[in-house]
PDB file of C-alpha atoms and ligand atoms in Angstrom:
ATOM      1  CA  UNK A 111     -24.415  33.194   3.823  1.00  0.00           C
ATOM      2  CA  UNK A 112     -25.396  35.282   1.008  1.00  0.00           C
ATOM      3  CA  UNK A 113     -25.531  38.982   0.926  1.00  0.00           C
ATOM      4  CA  UNK A 114     -29.330  39.725  -0.504  1.00  0.00           C
ATOM      5  CA  UNK A 115     -31.903  42.326  -0.887  1.00  0.00           C
ATOM      6  CA  UNK A 116     -35.652  42.058  -0.223  1.00  0.00           C
ATOM      7  CA  UNK A 117     -38.959  44.153  -0.639  1.00  0.00           C
ATOM      8  CA  UNK A 118     -40.723  45.034   2.837  1.00  0.00           C
ATOM      9  CA  UNK A 119     -43.773  47.100   2.967  1.00  0.00           C
ATOM     10  CA  UNK A 120     -45.323  48.653   6.313  1.00  0.00           C
ATOM     11  CA  UNK A 121     -48.974  48.291   5.356  1.00  0.00           C
ATOM     12  CA  UNK A 122     -51.518  50.766   5.926  1.00  0.00           C
ATOM     13  CA  UNK A 123     -52.296  49.573   9.543  1.00  0.00           C
ATOM     14  CA  UNK A 124     -48.652  49.750  10.320  1.00  0.00           C
ATOM     15  CA  UNK A 125     -48.427  53.169   9.280  1.00  0.00           C
ATOM     16  CA  UNK A 126     -51.803  54.411  10.764  1.00  0.00           C
ATOM     17  CA  UNK A 127     -50.482  52.789  14.093  1.00  0.00           C
ATOM     18  CA  UNK A 128     -47.311  54.661  13.820  1.00  0.00           C
ATOM     19  CA  UNK A 129     -45.220  51.624  13.771  1.00  0.00           C
ATOM     20  CA  UNK A 130     -42.694  52.698  11.338  1.00  0.00           C
ATOM     21  CA  UNK A 131     -40.119  53.145  13.861  1.00  0.00           C
ATOM     22  CA  UNK A 132     -40.633  50.124  15.713  1.00  0.00           C
ATOM     23  CA  UNK A 133     -40.442  48.019  12.465  1.00  0.00           C
ATOM     24  CA  UNK A 134     -37.381  49.570  11.195  1.00  0.00           C
ATOM     25  CA  UNK A 135     -35.894  49.201  14.865  1.00  0.00           C
ATOM     26  CA  UNK A 136     -36.474  45.617  14.415  1.00  0.00           C
ATOM     27  CA  UNK A 137     -34.903  45.555  11.044  1.00  0.00           C
ATOM     28  CA  UNK A 138     -31.726  47.437  12.065  1.00  0.00           C
ATOM     29  CA  UNK A 139     -31.428  45.507  15.296  1.00  0.00           C
ATOM     30  CA  UNK A 140     -31.215  42.172  13.481  1.00  0.00           C
ATOM     31  CA  UNK A 141     -28.484  43.617  11.066  1.00  0.00           C
ATOM     32  CA  UNK A 142     -30.873  44.627   7.930  1.00  0.00           C
ATOM     33  CA  UNK A 143     -29.866  47.751   6.187  1.00  0.00           C
ATOM     34  CA  UNK A 144     -32.646  50.190   4.625  1.00  0.00           C
ATOM     35  CA  UNK A 145     -31.190  50.893   1.061  1.00  0.00           C
ATOM     36  CA  UNK A 146     -33.928  52.571  -0.422  1.00  0.00           C
ATOM     37  CA  UNK A 147     -37.353  53.854   1.329  1.00  0.00           C
ATOM     38  CA  UNK A 148     -40.656  55.584  -0.038  1.00  0.00           C
ATOM     39  CA  UNK A 149     -43.694  56.389   1.535  1.00  0.00           C
ATOM     40  CA  UNK A 150     -46.693  56.001  -0.809  1.00  0.00           C
ATOM     41  CA  UNK A 151     -50.342  56.019  -1.505  1.00  0.00           C
ATOM     42  CA  UNK A 152     -50.727  53.321  -3.563  1.00  0.00           C
ATOM     43  CA  UNK A 153     -53.306  53.536  -6.565  1.00  0.00           C
ATOM     44  CA  UNK A 154     -55.933  50.681  -7.170  1.00  0.00           C
ATOM     45  CA  UNK A 155     -53.703  49.588 -10.300  1.00  0.00           C
ATOM     46  CA  UNK A 156     -50.464  49.605  -8.483  1.00  0.00           C
ATOM     47  CA  UNK A 157     -52.046  47.430  -5.657  1.00  0.00           C
ATOM     48  CA  UNK A 158     -53.467  45.020  -7.970  1.00  0.00           C
ATOM     49  CA  UNK A 159     -50.452  44.508 -10.027  1.00  0.00           C
ATOM     50  CA  UNK A 160     -48.168  44.048  -6.881  1.00  0.00           C
ATOM     51  CA  UNK A 161     -50.357  41.277  -5.782  1.00  0.00           C
ATOM     52  CA  UNK A 162     -51.324  39.956  -9.184  1.00  0.00           C
ATOM     53  CA  UNK A 163     -50.216  36.351  -8.136  1.00  0.00           C
ATOM     54  CA  UNK A 164     -53.303  36.572  -5.688  1.00  0.00           C
ATOM     55  CA  UNK A 165     -55.650  37.486  -8.371  1.00  0.00           C
ATOM     56  CA  UNK A 166     -57.787  34.382  -8.189  1.00  0.00           C
ATOM     57  CA  UNK A 167     -57.764  34.151  -4.267  1.00  0.00           C
ATOM     58  CA  UNK A 168     -61.056  34.879  -2.518  1.00  0.00           C
ATOM     59  CA  UNK A 169     -59.242  37.598  -0.440  1.00  0.00           C
ATOM     60  CA  UNK A 170     -58.054  39.334  -3.421  1.00  0.00           C
ATOM     61  CA  UNK A 171     -60.567  42.141  -3.645  1.00  0.00           C
ATOM     62  CA  UNK A 172     -60.402  42.970  -0.124  1.00  0.00           C
ATOM     63  CA  UNK A 173     -56.662  42.845   0.211  1.00  0.00           C
ATOM     64  CA  UNK A 174     -56.249  45.395  -2.492  1.00  0.00           C
ATOM     65  CA  UNK A 175     -58.871  47.589  -0.986  1.00  0.00           C
ATOM     66  CA  UNK A 176     -56.925  47.401   2.154  1.00  0.00           C
ATOM     67  CA  UNK A 177     -53.649  48.165   0.795  1.00  0.00           C
ATOM     68  CA  UNK A 178     -55.018  51.351  -0.900  1.00  0.00           C
ATOM     69  CA  UNK A 179     -56.907  52.590   2.327  1.00  0.00           C
ATOM     70  CA  UNK A 180     -54.112  54.734   3.477  1.00  0.00           C
ATOM     71  CA  UNK A 181     -50.277  55.143   2.839  1.00  0.00           C
ATOM     72  CA  UNK A 182     -47.627  52.601   3.096  1.00  0.00           C
ATOM     73  CA  UNK A 183     -43.955  52.675   3.858  1.00  0.00           C
ATOM     74  CA  UNK A 184     -42.217  50.767   1.219  1.00  0.00           C
ATOM     75  CA  UNK A 185     -38.259  49.701   1.762  1.00  0.00           C
ATOM     76  CA  UNK A 186     -35.486  47.689   0.302  1.00  0.00           C
ATOM     77  CA  UNK A 187     -33.657  45.967   2.978  1.00  0.00           C
ATOM     78  CA  UNK A 188     -29.963  44.634   2.449  1.00  0.00           C
ATOM     79  CA  UNK A 189     -28.007  42.173   4.589  1.00  0.00           C
ATOM     80  CA  UNK A 190     -26.939  38.539   4.721  1.00  0.00           C
ATOM     81  CA  UNK A 191     -30.010  36.246   4.013  1.00  0.00           C
ATOM     82  CA  UNK A 192     -32.417  39.257   3.934  1.00  0.00           C
ATOM     83  CA  UNK A 193     -35.145  37.293   2.617  1.00  0.00           C
ATOM     84  CA  UNK A 194     -35.395  34.722   4.995  1.00  0.00           C
ATOM     85  CA  UNK A 195     -34.200  37.003   7.773  1.00  0.00           C
ATOM     86  CA  UNK A 196     -37.015  39.424   7.236  1.00  0.00           C
ATOM     87  CA  UNK A 197     -39.563  36.753   6.815  1.00  0.00           C
ATOM     88  CA  UNK A 198     -38.303  35.216  10.561  1.00  0.00           C
ATOM     89  CA  UNK A 199     -38.512  38.796  11.915  1.00  0.00           C
ATOM     90  CA  UNK A 200     -42.225  39.235  10.391  1.00  0.00           C
ATOM     91  CA  UNK A 201     -43.608  35.888  11.261  1.00  0.00           C
ATOM     92  CA  UNK A 202     -46.472  33.809   9.961  1.00  0.00           C
ATOM     93  CA  UNK A 203     -48.978  35.867   7.814  1.00  0.00           C
ATOM     94  CA  UNK A 204     -51.767  34.993  10.182  1.00  0.00           C
ATOM     95  CA  UNK A 205     -50.677  36.847  13.539  1.00  0.00           C
ATOM     96  CA  UNK A 206     -52.290  34.035  15.495  1.00  0.00           C
ATOM     97  CA  UNK A 207     -50.271  31.564  14.211  1.00  0.00           C
ATOM     98  CA  UNK A 208     -46.818  33.762  14.423  1.00  0.00           C
ATOM     99  CA  UNK A 209     -44.025  33.215  17.046  1.00  0.00           C
ATOM    100  CA  UNK A 210     -44.009  35.297  19.848  1.00  0.00           C
ATOM    101  CA  UNK A 211     -41.625  37.887  19.535  1.00  0.00           C
ATOM    102  CA  UNK A 212     -42.201  38.523  15.465  1.00  0.00           C
ATOM    103  CA  UNK A 213     -43.781  41.765  14.210  1.00  0.00           C
ATOM    104  CA  UNK A 214     -46.704  40.049  13.446  1.00  0.00           C
ATOM    105  CA  UNK A 215     -47.510  38.365  16.711  1.00  0.00           C
ATOM    106  CA  UNK A 216     -46.566  41.415  18.708  1.00  0.00           C
ATOM    107  CA  UNK A 217     -48.103  44.084  16.411  1.00  0.00           C
ATOM    108  CA  UNK A 218     -50.734  42.753  14.054  1.00  0.00           C
ATOM    109  CA  UNK A 219     -54.451  42.781  14.381  1.00  0.00           C
ATOM    110  CA  UNK A 220     -55.523  39.972  11.959  1.00  0.00           C
ATOM    111  CA  UNK A 221     -54.287  38.332   8.833  1.00  0.00           C
ATOM    112  CA  UNK A 222     -55.302  41.033   6.786  1.00  0.00           C
ATOM    113  CA  UNK A 223     -54.138  43.827   9.015  1.00  0.00           C
ATOM    114  CA  UNK A 224     -50.645  42.247   9.381  1.00  0.00           C
ATOM    115  CA  UNK A 225     -48.532  45.349   9.741  1.00  0.00           C
ATOM    116  CA  UNK A 226     -45.681  44.143   6.982  1.00  0.00           C
ATOM    117  CA  UNK A 227     -45.490  42.334   3.667  1.00  0.00           C
ATOM    118  CA  UNK A 228     -41.919  40.759   2.897  1.00  0.00           C
ATOM    119  CA  UNK A 229     -40.855  39.203  -0.090  1.00  0.00           C
ATOM    120  CA  UNK A 230     -40.905  35.295  -0.044  1.00  0.00           C
ATOM    121  CA  UNK A 231     -37.877  34.346  -2.124  1.00  0.00           C
ATOM    122  CA  UNK A 232     -34.956  35.882  -3.732  1.00  0.00           C
ATOM    123  CA  UNK A 233     -36.667  35.682  -7.354  1.00  0.00           C
ATOM    124  CA  UNK A 234     -39.624  37.259  -6.107  1.00  0.00           C
ATOM    125  CA  UNK A 235     -37.607  39.994  -4.313  1.00  0.00           C
ATOM    126  CA  UNK A 236     -36.048  40.924  -7.379  1.00  0.00           C
ATOM    127  CA  UNK A 237     -39.281  41.487  -9.101  1.00  0.00           C
ATOM    128  CA  UNK A 238     -40.949  43.207  -6.027  1.00  0.00           C
ATOM    129  CA  UNK A 239     -38.081  45.672  -5.913  1.00  0.00           C
ATOM    130  CA  UNK A 240     -38.029  46.694  -9.444  1.00  0.00           C
ATOM    131  CA  UNK A 241     -42.036  47.001  -9.240  1.00  0.00           C
ATOM    132  CA  UNK A 242     -41.523  49.884  -6.871  1.00  0.00           C
ATOM    133  CA  UNK A 243     -37.572  51.388  -7.421  1.00  0.00           C
ATOM    134  CA  UNK A 244     -35.334  51.907 -10.052  1.00  0.00           C
ATOM    135  CA  UNK A 245     -31.752  50.903  -9.867  1.00  0.00           C
ATOM    136  CA  UNK A 246     -30.605  54.115  -9.285  1.00  0.00           C
ATOM    137  CA  UNK A 247     -33.035  54.582  -6.209  1.00  0.00           C
ATOM    138  CA  UNK A 248     -30.937  51.946  -4.273  1.00  0.00           C
ATOM    139  CA  UNK A 249     -27.983  52.743  -1.997  1.00  0.00           C
ATOM    140  CA  UNK A 250     -25.925  50.083  -1.372  1.00  0.00           C
ATOM    141  CA  UNK A 251     -24.498  50.027   2.163  1.00  0.00           C
ATOM    142  CA  UNK A 252     -22.199  47.047   1.789  1.00  0.00           C
ATOM    143  CA  UNK A 253     -19.106  49.167   0.149  1.00  0.00           C
TER     144      UNK A 253
HETATM  145  P1  LIG B1275     -48.706  39.484   2.226  1.00  0.00           P
HETATM  146  O1  LIG B1275     -47.393  38.585   2.626  1.00  0.00           O
HETATM  147  O2  LIG B1275     -48.612  40.875   1.869  1.00  0.00           O
HETATM  148  O3  LIG B1275     -49.275  38.573   1.023  1.00  0.00           O
HETATM  149  C1  LIG B1275     -50.774  38.571   0.500  1.00  0.00           C
HETATM  150  C2  LIG B1275     -51.599  39.151   1.684  1.00  0.00           C
HETATM  151  O4  LIG B1275     -52.890  38.579   1.854  1.00  0.00           O
HETATM  152  C3  LIG B1275     -51.203  38.542   3.013  1.00  0.00           C
HETATM  153  O5  LIG B1275     -49.825  39.144   3.382  1.00  0.00           O
HETATM  154  C4  LIG B1275     -52.172  38.747   4.097  1.00  0.00           C
HETATM  155  O6  LIG B1275     -52.164  40.120   4.468  1.00  0.00           O
HETATM  156  C5  LIG B1275     -53.410  38.708   2.790  1.00  0.00           C
HETATM  157  N1  LIG B1275     -54.246  37.940   3.348  1.00  0.00           N
HETATM  158  C6  LIG B1275     -55.752  38.138   3.424  1.00  0.00           C
HETATM  159  N2  LIG B1275     -56.473  36.916   3.621  1.00  0.00           N
HETATM  160  C7  LIG B1275     -55.651  35.945   3.509  1.00  0.00           C
HETATM  161  C8  LIG B1275     -55.511  34.614   3.660  1.00  0.00           C
HETATM  162  N3  LIG B1275     -56.778  34.036   3.869  1.00  0.00           N
HETATM  163  N4  LIG B1275     -54.449  33.728   3.156  1.00  0.00           N
HETATM  164  C9  LIG B1275     -53.296  34.449   2.900  1.00  0.00           C
HETATM  165  N5  LIG B1275     -53.161  35.930   3.190  1.00  0.00           N
HETATM  166  C10 LIG B1275     -54.146  36.747   3.332  1.00  0.00           C
END
């Protein structure tokens, strides 16, 4: 087991539907600790930069438009195998394909409005955390 950190975002639909607490409850129940958090209204440039790897995808424009449509809650989660644990909690990107009991199967409306984002690898987690947080923003809970 490896102690990891991952970046998580409660997306505009999750915030709008008052699901921040429900999502955090699932993180905490699974043993993930919130070590940094910030509510933000993303700018166009911030959303485009965050999803730059998807720039050439047909859904990019709509994805960015949706991500700036309202506030998001951005957090860093810490715990054993945090990256894969968070992905298990989220379920598949498309809620129709997500396992029952996952955040997306239980709470998401569509592949776009899918309540949460989570880093897909330890390497990407490092970059995504650095995109939103300075090292001094993190409050390690493992001491
Ligand atoms: P996320 O994990 O935040 O990463 C990129 C996002 O693009 C993804 O979740 C989806 O919400 C969104 N998206 C919209 N359409 C698609 C699609 N056809 N395939 C994959 N992701 C999509």
